[in-house]
Coordinates of C-alpha atoms in Angstrom, one line a residue:
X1 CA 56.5 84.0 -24.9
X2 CA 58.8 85.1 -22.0
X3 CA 61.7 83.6 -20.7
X4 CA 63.9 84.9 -17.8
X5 CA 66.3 83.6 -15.7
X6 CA 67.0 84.1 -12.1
X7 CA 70.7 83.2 -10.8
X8 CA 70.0 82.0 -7.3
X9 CA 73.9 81.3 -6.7
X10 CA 77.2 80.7 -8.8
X11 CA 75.6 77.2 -9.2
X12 CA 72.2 77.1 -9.3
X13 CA 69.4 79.1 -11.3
X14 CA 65.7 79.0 -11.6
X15 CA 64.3 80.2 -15.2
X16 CA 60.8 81.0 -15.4
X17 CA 58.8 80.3 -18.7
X18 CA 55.8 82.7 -20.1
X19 CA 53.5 80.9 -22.3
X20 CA 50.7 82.9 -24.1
X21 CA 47.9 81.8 -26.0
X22 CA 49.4 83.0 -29.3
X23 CA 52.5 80.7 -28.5
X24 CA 50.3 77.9 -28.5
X25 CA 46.6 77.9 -30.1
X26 CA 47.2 78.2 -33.7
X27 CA 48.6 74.6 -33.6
X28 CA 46.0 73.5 -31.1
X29 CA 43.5 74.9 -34.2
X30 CA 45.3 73.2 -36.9
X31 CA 44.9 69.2 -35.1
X32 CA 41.7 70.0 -33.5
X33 CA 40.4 70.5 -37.3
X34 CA 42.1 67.8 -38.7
X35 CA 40.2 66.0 -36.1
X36 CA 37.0 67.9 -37.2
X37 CA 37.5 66.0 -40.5
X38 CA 38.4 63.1 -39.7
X39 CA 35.9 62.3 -36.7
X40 CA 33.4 59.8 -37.0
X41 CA 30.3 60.0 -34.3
X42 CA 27.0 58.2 -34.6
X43 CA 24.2 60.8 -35.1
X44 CA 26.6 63.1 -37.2
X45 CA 28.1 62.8 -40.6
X46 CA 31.8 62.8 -41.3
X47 CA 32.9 66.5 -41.4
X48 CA 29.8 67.9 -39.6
X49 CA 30.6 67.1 -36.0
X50 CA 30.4 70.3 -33.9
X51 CA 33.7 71.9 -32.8
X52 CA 32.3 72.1 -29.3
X53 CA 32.0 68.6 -29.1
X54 CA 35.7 67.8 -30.4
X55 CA 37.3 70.2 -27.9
X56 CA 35.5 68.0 -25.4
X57 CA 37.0 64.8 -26.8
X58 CA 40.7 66.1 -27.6
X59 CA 41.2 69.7 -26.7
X60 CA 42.6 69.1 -23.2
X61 CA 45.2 66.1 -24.2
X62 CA 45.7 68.5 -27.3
X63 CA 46.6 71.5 -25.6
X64 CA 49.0 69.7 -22.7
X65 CA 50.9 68.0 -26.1
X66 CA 51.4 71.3 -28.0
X67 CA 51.9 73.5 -24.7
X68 CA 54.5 71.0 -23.5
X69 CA 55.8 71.3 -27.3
X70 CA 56.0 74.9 -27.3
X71 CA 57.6 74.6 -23.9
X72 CA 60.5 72.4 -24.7
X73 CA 61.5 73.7 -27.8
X74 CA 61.4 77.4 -26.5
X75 CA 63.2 76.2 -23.5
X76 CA 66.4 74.3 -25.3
X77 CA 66.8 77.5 -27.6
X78 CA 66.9 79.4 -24.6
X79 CA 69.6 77.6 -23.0
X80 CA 71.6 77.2 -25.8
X81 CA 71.5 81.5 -26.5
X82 CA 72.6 81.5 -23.1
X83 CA 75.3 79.7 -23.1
X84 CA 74.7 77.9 -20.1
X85 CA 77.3 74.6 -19.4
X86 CA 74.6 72.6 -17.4
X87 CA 74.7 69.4 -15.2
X88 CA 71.7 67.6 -15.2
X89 CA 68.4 68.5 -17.0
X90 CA 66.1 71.3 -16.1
X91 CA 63.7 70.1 -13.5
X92 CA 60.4 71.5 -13.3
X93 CA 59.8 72.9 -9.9
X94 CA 56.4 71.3 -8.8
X95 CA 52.9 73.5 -9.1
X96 CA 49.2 73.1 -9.8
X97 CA 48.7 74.1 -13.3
X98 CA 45.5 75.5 -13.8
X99 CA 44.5 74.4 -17.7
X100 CA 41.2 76.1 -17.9
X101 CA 43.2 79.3 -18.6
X102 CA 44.7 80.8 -21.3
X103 CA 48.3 81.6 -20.2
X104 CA 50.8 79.9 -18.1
X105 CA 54.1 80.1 -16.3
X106 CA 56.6 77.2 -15.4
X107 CA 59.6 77.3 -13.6
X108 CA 62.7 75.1 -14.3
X109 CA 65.5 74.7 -11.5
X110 CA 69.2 74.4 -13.3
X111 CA 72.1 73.1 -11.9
X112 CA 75.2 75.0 -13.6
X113 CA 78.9 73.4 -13.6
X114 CA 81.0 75.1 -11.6
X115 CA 84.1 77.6 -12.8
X116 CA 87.4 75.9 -11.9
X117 CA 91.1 75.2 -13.7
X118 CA 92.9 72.0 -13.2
X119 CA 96.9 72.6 -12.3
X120 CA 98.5 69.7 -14.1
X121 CA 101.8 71.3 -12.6
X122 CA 101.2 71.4 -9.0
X123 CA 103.1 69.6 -6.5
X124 CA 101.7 65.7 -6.1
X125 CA 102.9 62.3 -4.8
X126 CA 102.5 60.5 -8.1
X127 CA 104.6 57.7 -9.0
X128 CA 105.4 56.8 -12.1
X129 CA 106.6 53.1 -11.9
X130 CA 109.1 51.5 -14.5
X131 CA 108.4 47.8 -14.3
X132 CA 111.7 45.7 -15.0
X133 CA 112.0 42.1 -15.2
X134 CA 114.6 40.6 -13.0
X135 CA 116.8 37.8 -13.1
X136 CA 114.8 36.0 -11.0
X137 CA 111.9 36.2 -13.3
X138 CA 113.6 35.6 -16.4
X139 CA 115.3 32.4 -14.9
X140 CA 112.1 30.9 -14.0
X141 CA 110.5 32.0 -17.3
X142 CA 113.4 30.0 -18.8
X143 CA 113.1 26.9 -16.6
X144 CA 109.2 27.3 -17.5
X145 CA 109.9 27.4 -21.5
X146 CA 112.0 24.4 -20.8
X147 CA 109.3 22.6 -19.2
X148 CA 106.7 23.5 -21.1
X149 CA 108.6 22.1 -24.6
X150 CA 110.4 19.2 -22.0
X151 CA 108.7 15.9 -21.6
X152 CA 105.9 14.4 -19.5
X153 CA 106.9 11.5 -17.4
X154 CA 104.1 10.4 -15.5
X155 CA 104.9 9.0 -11.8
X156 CA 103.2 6.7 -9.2
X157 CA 104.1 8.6 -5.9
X158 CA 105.0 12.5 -5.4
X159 CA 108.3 13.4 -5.0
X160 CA 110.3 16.9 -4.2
X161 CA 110.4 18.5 -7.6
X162 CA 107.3 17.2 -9.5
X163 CA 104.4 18.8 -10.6
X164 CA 101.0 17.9 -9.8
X165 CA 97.3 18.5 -10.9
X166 CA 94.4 18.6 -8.6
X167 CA 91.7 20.6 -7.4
X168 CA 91.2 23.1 -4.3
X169 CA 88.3 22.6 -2.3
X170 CA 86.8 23.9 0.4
X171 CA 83.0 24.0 0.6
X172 CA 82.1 26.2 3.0
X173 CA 83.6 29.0 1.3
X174 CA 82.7 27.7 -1.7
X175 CA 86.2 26.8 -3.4
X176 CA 86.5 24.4 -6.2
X177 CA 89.7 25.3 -8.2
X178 CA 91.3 23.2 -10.2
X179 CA 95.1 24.2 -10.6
X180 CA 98.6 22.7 -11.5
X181 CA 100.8 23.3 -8.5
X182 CA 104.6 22.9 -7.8
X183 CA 105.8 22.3 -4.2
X184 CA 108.0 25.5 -4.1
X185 CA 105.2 27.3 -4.5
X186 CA 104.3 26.9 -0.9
X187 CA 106.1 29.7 1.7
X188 CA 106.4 26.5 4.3
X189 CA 108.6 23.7 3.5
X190 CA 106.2 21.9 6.5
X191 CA 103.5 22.5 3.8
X192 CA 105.6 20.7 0.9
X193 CA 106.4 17.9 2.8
X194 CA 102.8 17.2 3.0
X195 CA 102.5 16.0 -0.4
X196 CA 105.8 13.6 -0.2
X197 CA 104.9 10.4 -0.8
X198 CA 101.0 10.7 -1.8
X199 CA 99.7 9.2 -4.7
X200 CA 96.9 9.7 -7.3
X201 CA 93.3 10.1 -5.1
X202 CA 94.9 11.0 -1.8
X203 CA 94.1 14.2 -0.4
X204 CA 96.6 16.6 1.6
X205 CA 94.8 19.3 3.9
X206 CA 96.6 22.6 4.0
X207 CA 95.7 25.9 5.8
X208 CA 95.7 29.3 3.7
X209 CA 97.6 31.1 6.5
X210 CA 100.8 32.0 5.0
X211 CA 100.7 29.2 2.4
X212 CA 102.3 31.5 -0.2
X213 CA 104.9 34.0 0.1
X214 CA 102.5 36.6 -1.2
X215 CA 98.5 36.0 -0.5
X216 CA 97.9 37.8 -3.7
X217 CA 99.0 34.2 -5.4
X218 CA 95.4 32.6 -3.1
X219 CA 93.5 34.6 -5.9
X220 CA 95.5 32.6 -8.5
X221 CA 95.5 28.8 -7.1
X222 CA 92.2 28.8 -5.2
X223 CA 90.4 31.8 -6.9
X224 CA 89.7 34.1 -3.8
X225 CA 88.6 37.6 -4.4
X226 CA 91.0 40.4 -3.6
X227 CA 89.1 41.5 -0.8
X228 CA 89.1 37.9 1.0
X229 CA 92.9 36.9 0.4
X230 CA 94.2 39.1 3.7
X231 CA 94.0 37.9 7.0
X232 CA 92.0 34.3 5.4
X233 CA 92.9 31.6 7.1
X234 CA 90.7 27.8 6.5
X235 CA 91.9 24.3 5.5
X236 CA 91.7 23.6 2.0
X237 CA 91.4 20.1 0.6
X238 CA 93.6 19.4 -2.9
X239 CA 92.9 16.7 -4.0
X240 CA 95.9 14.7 -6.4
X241 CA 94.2 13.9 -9.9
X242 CA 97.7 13.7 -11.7
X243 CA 101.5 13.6 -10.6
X244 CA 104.1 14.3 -13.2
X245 CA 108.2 14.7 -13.5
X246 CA 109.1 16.9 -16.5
X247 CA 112.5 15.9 -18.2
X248 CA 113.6 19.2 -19.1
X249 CA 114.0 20.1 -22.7
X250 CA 117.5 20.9 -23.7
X251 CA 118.4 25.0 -24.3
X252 CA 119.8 23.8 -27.7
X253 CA 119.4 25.7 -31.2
X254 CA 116.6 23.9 -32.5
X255 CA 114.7 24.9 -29.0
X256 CA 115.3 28.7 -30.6
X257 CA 114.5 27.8 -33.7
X258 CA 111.2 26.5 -32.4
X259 CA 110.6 29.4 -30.3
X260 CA 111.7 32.7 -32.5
X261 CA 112.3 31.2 -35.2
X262 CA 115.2 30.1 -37.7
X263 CA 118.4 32.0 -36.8
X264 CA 116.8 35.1 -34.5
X265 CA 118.3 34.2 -31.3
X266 CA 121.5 31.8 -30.7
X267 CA 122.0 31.7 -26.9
X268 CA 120.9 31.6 -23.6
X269 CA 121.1 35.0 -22.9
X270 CA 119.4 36.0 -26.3
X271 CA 116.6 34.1 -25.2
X272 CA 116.6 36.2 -21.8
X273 CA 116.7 39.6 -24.0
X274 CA 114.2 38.7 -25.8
X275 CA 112.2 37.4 -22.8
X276 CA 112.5 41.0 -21.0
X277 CA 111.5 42.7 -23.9
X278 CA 108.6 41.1 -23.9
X279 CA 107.5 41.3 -20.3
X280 CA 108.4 44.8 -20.1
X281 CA 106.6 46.1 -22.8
X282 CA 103.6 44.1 -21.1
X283 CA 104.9 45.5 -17.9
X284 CA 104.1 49.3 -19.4
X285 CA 100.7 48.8 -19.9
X286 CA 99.9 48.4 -16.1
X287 CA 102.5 50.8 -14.8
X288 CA 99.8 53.1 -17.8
X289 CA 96.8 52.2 -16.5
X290 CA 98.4 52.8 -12.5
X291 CA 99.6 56.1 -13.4
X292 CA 96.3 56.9 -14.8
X293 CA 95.0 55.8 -11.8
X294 CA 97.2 57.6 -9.6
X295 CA 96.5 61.0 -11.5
X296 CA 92.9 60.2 -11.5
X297 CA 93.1 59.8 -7.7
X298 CA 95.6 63.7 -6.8
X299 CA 93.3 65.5 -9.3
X300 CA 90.2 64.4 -7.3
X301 CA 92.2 65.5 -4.2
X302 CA 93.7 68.7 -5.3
X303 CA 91.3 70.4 -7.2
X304 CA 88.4 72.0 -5.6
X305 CA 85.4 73.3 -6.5
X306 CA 81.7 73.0 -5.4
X307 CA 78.7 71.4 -6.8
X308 CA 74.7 72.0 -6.8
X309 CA 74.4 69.1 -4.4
X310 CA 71.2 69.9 -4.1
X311 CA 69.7 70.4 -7.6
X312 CA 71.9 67.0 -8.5
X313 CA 69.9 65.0 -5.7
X314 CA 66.6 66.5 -7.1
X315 CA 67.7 65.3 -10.7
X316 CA 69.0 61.5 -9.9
X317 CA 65.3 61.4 -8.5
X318 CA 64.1 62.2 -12.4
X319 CA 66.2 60.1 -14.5
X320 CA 65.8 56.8 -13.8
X321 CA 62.5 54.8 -15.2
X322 CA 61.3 54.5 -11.5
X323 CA 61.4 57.9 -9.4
X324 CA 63.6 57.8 -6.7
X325 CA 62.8 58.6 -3.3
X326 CA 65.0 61.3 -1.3
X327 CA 67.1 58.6 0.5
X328 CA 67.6 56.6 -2.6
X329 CA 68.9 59.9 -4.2
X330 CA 71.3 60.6 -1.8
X331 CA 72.8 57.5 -1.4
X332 CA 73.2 57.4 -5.6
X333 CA 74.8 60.9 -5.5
X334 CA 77.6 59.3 -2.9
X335 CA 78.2 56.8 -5.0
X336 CA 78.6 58.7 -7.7
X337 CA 79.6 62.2 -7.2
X338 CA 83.8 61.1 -7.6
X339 CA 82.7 59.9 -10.9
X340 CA 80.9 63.7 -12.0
X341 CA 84.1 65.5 -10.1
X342 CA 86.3 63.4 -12.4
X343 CA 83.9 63.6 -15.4
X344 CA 84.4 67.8 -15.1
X345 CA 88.0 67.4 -14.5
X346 CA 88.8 65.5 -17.8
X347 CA 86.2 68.4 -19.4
X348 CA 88.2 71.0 -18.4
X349 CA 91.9 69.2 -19.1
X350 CA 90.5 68.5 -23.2
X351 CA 89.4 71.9 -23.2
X352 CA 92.2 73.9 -21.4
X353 CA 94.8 71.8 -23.4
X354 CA 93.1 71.9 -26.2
X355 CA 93.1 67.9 -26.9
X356 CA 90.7 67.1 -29.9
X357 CA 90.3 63.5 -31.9
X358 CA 91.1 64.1 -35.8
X359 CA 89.7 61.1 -38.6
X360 CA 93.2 60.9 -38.9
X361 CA 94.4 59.9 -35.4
X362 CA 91.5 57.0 -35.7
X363 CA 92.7 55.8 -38.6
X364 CA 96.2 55.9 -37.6
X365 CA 95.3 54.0 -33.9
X366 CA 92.8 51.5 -36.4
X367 CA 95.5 50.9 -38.1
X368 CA 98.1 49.6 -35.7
X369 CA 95.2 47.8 -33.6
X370 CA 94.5 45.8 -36.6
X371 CA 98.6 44.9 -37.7
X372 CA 99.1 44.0 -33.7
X373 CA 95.9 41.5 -34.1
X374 CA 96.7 40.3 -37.4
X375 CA 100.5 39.8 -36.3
X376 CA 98.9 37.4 -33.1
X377 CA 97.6 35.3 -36.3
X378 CA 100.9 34.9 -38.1
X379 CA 100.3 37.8 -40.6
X380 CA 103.8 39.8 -39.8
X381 CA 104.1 42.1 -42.6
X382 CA 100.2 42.7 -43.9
X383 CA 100.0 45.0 -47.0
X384 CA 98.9 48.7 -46.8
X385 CA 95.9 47.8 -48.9
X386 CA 95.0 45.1 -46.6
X387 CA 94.9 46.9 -43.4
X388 CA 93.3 50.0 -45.0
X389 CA 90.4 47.5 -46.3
X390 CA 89.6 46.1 -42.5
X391 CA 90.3 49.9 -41.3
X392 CA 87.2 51.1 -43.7
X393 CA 84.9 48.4 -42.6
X394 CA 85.6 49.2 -39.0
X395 CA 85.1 52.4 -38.8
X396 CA 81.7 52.2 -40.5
X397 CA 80.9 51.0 -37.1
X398 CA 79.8 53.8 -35.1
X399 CA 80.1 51.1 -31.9
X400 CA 83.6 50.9 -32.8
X401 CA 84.1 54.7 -33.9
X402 CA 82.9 55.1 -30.5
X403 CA 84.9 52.1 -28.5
X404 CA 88.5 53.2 -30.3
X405 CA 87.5 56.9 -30.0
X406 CA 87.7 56.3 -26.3
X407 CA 90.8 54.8 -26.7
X408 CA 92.6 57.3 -28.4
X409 CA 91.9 59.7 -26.2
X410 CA 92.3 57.9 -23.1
X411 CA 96.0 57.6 -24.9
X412 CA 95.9 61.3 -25.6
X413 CA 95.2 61.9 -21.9
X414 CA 98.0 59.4 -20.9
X415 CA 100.1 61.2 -23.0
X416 CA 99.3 65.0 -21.4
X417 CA 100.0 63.6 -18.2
X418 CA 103.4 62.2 -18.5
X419 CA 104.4 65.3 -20.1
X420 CA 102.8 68.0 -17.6
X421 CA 102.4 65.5 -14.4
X422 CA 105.7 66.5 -12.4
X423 CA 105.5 62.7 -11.1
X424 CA 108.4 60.6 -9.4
X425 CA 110.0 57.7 -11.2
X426 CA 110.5 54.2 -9.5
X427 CA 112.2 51.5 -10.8
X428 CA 110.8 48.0 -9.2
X429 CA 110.1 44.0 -10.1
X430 CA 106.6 42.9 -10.8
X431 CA 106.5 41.8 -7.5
X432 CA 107.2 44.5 -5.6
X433 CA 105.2 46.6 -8.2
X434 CA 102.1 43.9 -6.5
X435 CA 102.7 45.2 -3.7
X436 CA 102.5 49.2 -4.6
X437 CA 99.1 48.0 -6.6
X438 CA 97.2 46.8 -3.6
X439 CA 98.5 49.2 -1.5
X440 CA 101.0 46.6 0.7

């Protein structure tokens, strides 16, 4: 057995593969005799069928299994003593293999991942938005919280103020969306005047061109995809199913009660504390997951290095359970070379910041996964025994090892960034942070 390798470039290398007859043909011996005694042909007994005959039955489709064996196995140790930080499988480069002889050579093409360090420090246009929740926001949260616990007068005839429930329609582009809709939600006071005076069954055609004040809010009311809101302008059909007046319910103590319960909050403007609390801490979790994004997005931009383009195409044409054909290839590697660039990336941040998940950083993210779910179902203040019982079963499932694994270190990651990421801090509403999301 010889194994060499030739470095073609920084990126790419072919390593060629010496197989001997003595790497091979005792095992080919050992099965071809255990077929010997096992073989049953008429005209012979068991166990006295001529050797020359089995090698004509099995010795080919023996020898391709245990050279192929012999191959592999020599191969992966030979990779591993080299050291070598691979994308991709080997791929066999393509030649007529002559079997009637008694030695042979393969050739493998690697693709090798490229030498590079990621500058978590360099200069970048990241923003790092704070989401607050202004008045505006918590005044309508308040007025909704006092509708939703007020009561429901049902009326004959729409008038300014009252809420109605219907359905969006419009078939040709295939709306049907049922939705509850107020008349201030509509950016025209021409378009609220529509409704006045309709009843139950009556329909009211409006035209999505401006109806809102943001066409992000079409995605909510008539369920349009992102991409279609902009620039979408057709009549819509809404069709009055209910019309109702809500008699507001009084911001009194027993509302609080009802709401935090007994004795937490005692005013108005408790209830707004405890109101933006809550939305910002929600808030976080995008202005997270947009940062991450953000980062994601500079590191692909400012951190160079090359790839074995080549090899890679070659591969994607492998891997799959139907070969690909060249063009197929290429279009696959475009679609998902960002996704390998970032795939390095993150490789080389673990490893240059030395970010590792200990059992103890599972259990400890377990842990507060399972309080926050249990506190959704009333349990406030579970026992340490309790949540270190549901911790144990969980993680004796590796899907869930896995799943939360992820998490923690996508939270790890997070964590690297703000702390090394030089990034610019805005503070802006949820609507204008809309707006900075889509790019507007």
């Amino acid at each position: 057995m010889n194994i060499t390798r030739n470095n073609v470039d920084a990126l790419n290398a072919v390593v060629t593969v010496e197989i001997s007859k003595a790497d091979y043909a005792p095992q080919v011996d050992r099965i071809l005799n255990n077929h010997l005694k096992n073989a049953s042909i008429p005209g012979f007994r068991k166990g006295a069928v001529p050797m020359s005959l089995i090698k004509k039955q099995y010795g080919k489709a023996v020898l391709l299994e245990e050279v192929n064996k012999v191959l592999q196995e020599n191969l992966s140790k030979f990779i591993a003593s080299q050291k070598l930080d691979l994308l991709g499988n080997p791929v066999p480069v393509q030649k007529e293999i002559n079997w009637d002889e008694e030695d042979f050579t393969f050739e493998f093409e690697l693709g090798i991942a490229p030498e590079f360090t990621v500058d978590l420090d360099a200069k970048n246009d990241v923003v790092y938005y704070k989401i607050t929740a202004d008045d505006k926001m918590l005044n309508d949260q308040v007025e909704r919280i006092q509708k939703q616990y007020g009561k429901l007068i049902s009326k004959e005839t729409v008038e300014e103020g009252f809420d109605l429930t219907g359905t969006f329609t419009n078939e040709e582009k295939g709306i049907n969306s049922p939705a509850n809709i107020s008349l201030d939600i509509f950016k025209d006071k021409k378009t609220a005047k529509k409704f006045i005076g309709k009843k139950v069954g009556d329909v009211v055609t409006v035209n999505t061109k401006g109806l809102f004040d943001d066409d992000h809010k079409l995605m909510d009311y008539l369920k349009v995809d992102h991409d279609d809101v902009h620039g979408l302008e057709v009549d819509v059909d809404f069709t009055i199913e209910e019309i109702n007046d809500t008699e507001l319910a009084e911001l009194n103590q027993e509302l609080f009660d009802k709401l935090f319960g007994e004795g937490k909050v005692t005013s108005v403007e408790q209830v707004k504390e405890k109101i933006k609390e809550d939305a910002e801490n929600q808030f976080k979790s995008q202005a997270d997951q947009k940062f991450l994004n953000d980062v994601t997005a500079s590191l692909l931009k400012t951190t160079k290095f090359d790839l074995p383009a080549s090899f890679l195409k070659k591969w994607i044409q492998t891997v799959g359970e139907t070969p690909l054909t060249p063009e197929q290839a290429e279009e696959e590697y475009a679609r998902s070379e960002n996704g390998l660039r970032y795939q390095l990336i993150e490789g080389r941040v673990l490893a240059q910041n030395n970010l590792q998940i200990t059992f103890e950083d599972l259990k400890a993210y377990t842990s507060e996964v399972i309080k926050k779910q249990m506190a959704q179902f009333g349990q406030m203040d579970p026992t340490e025994a309790d949540v270190e019982g549901i911790v144990a079963r969980v993680l004796s499932n590796q899907e869930e090892v896995k799943r939360l694994s992820d998490q923690v270190m996508s939270e790890k990651m997070l964590n690297l960034f703000k702390e090394k990421i030089n990034a610019k801090t805005k503070e802006v509403s949820y609507e204008q942070f809309i707006k900075e999301m889509y790019g507007e």
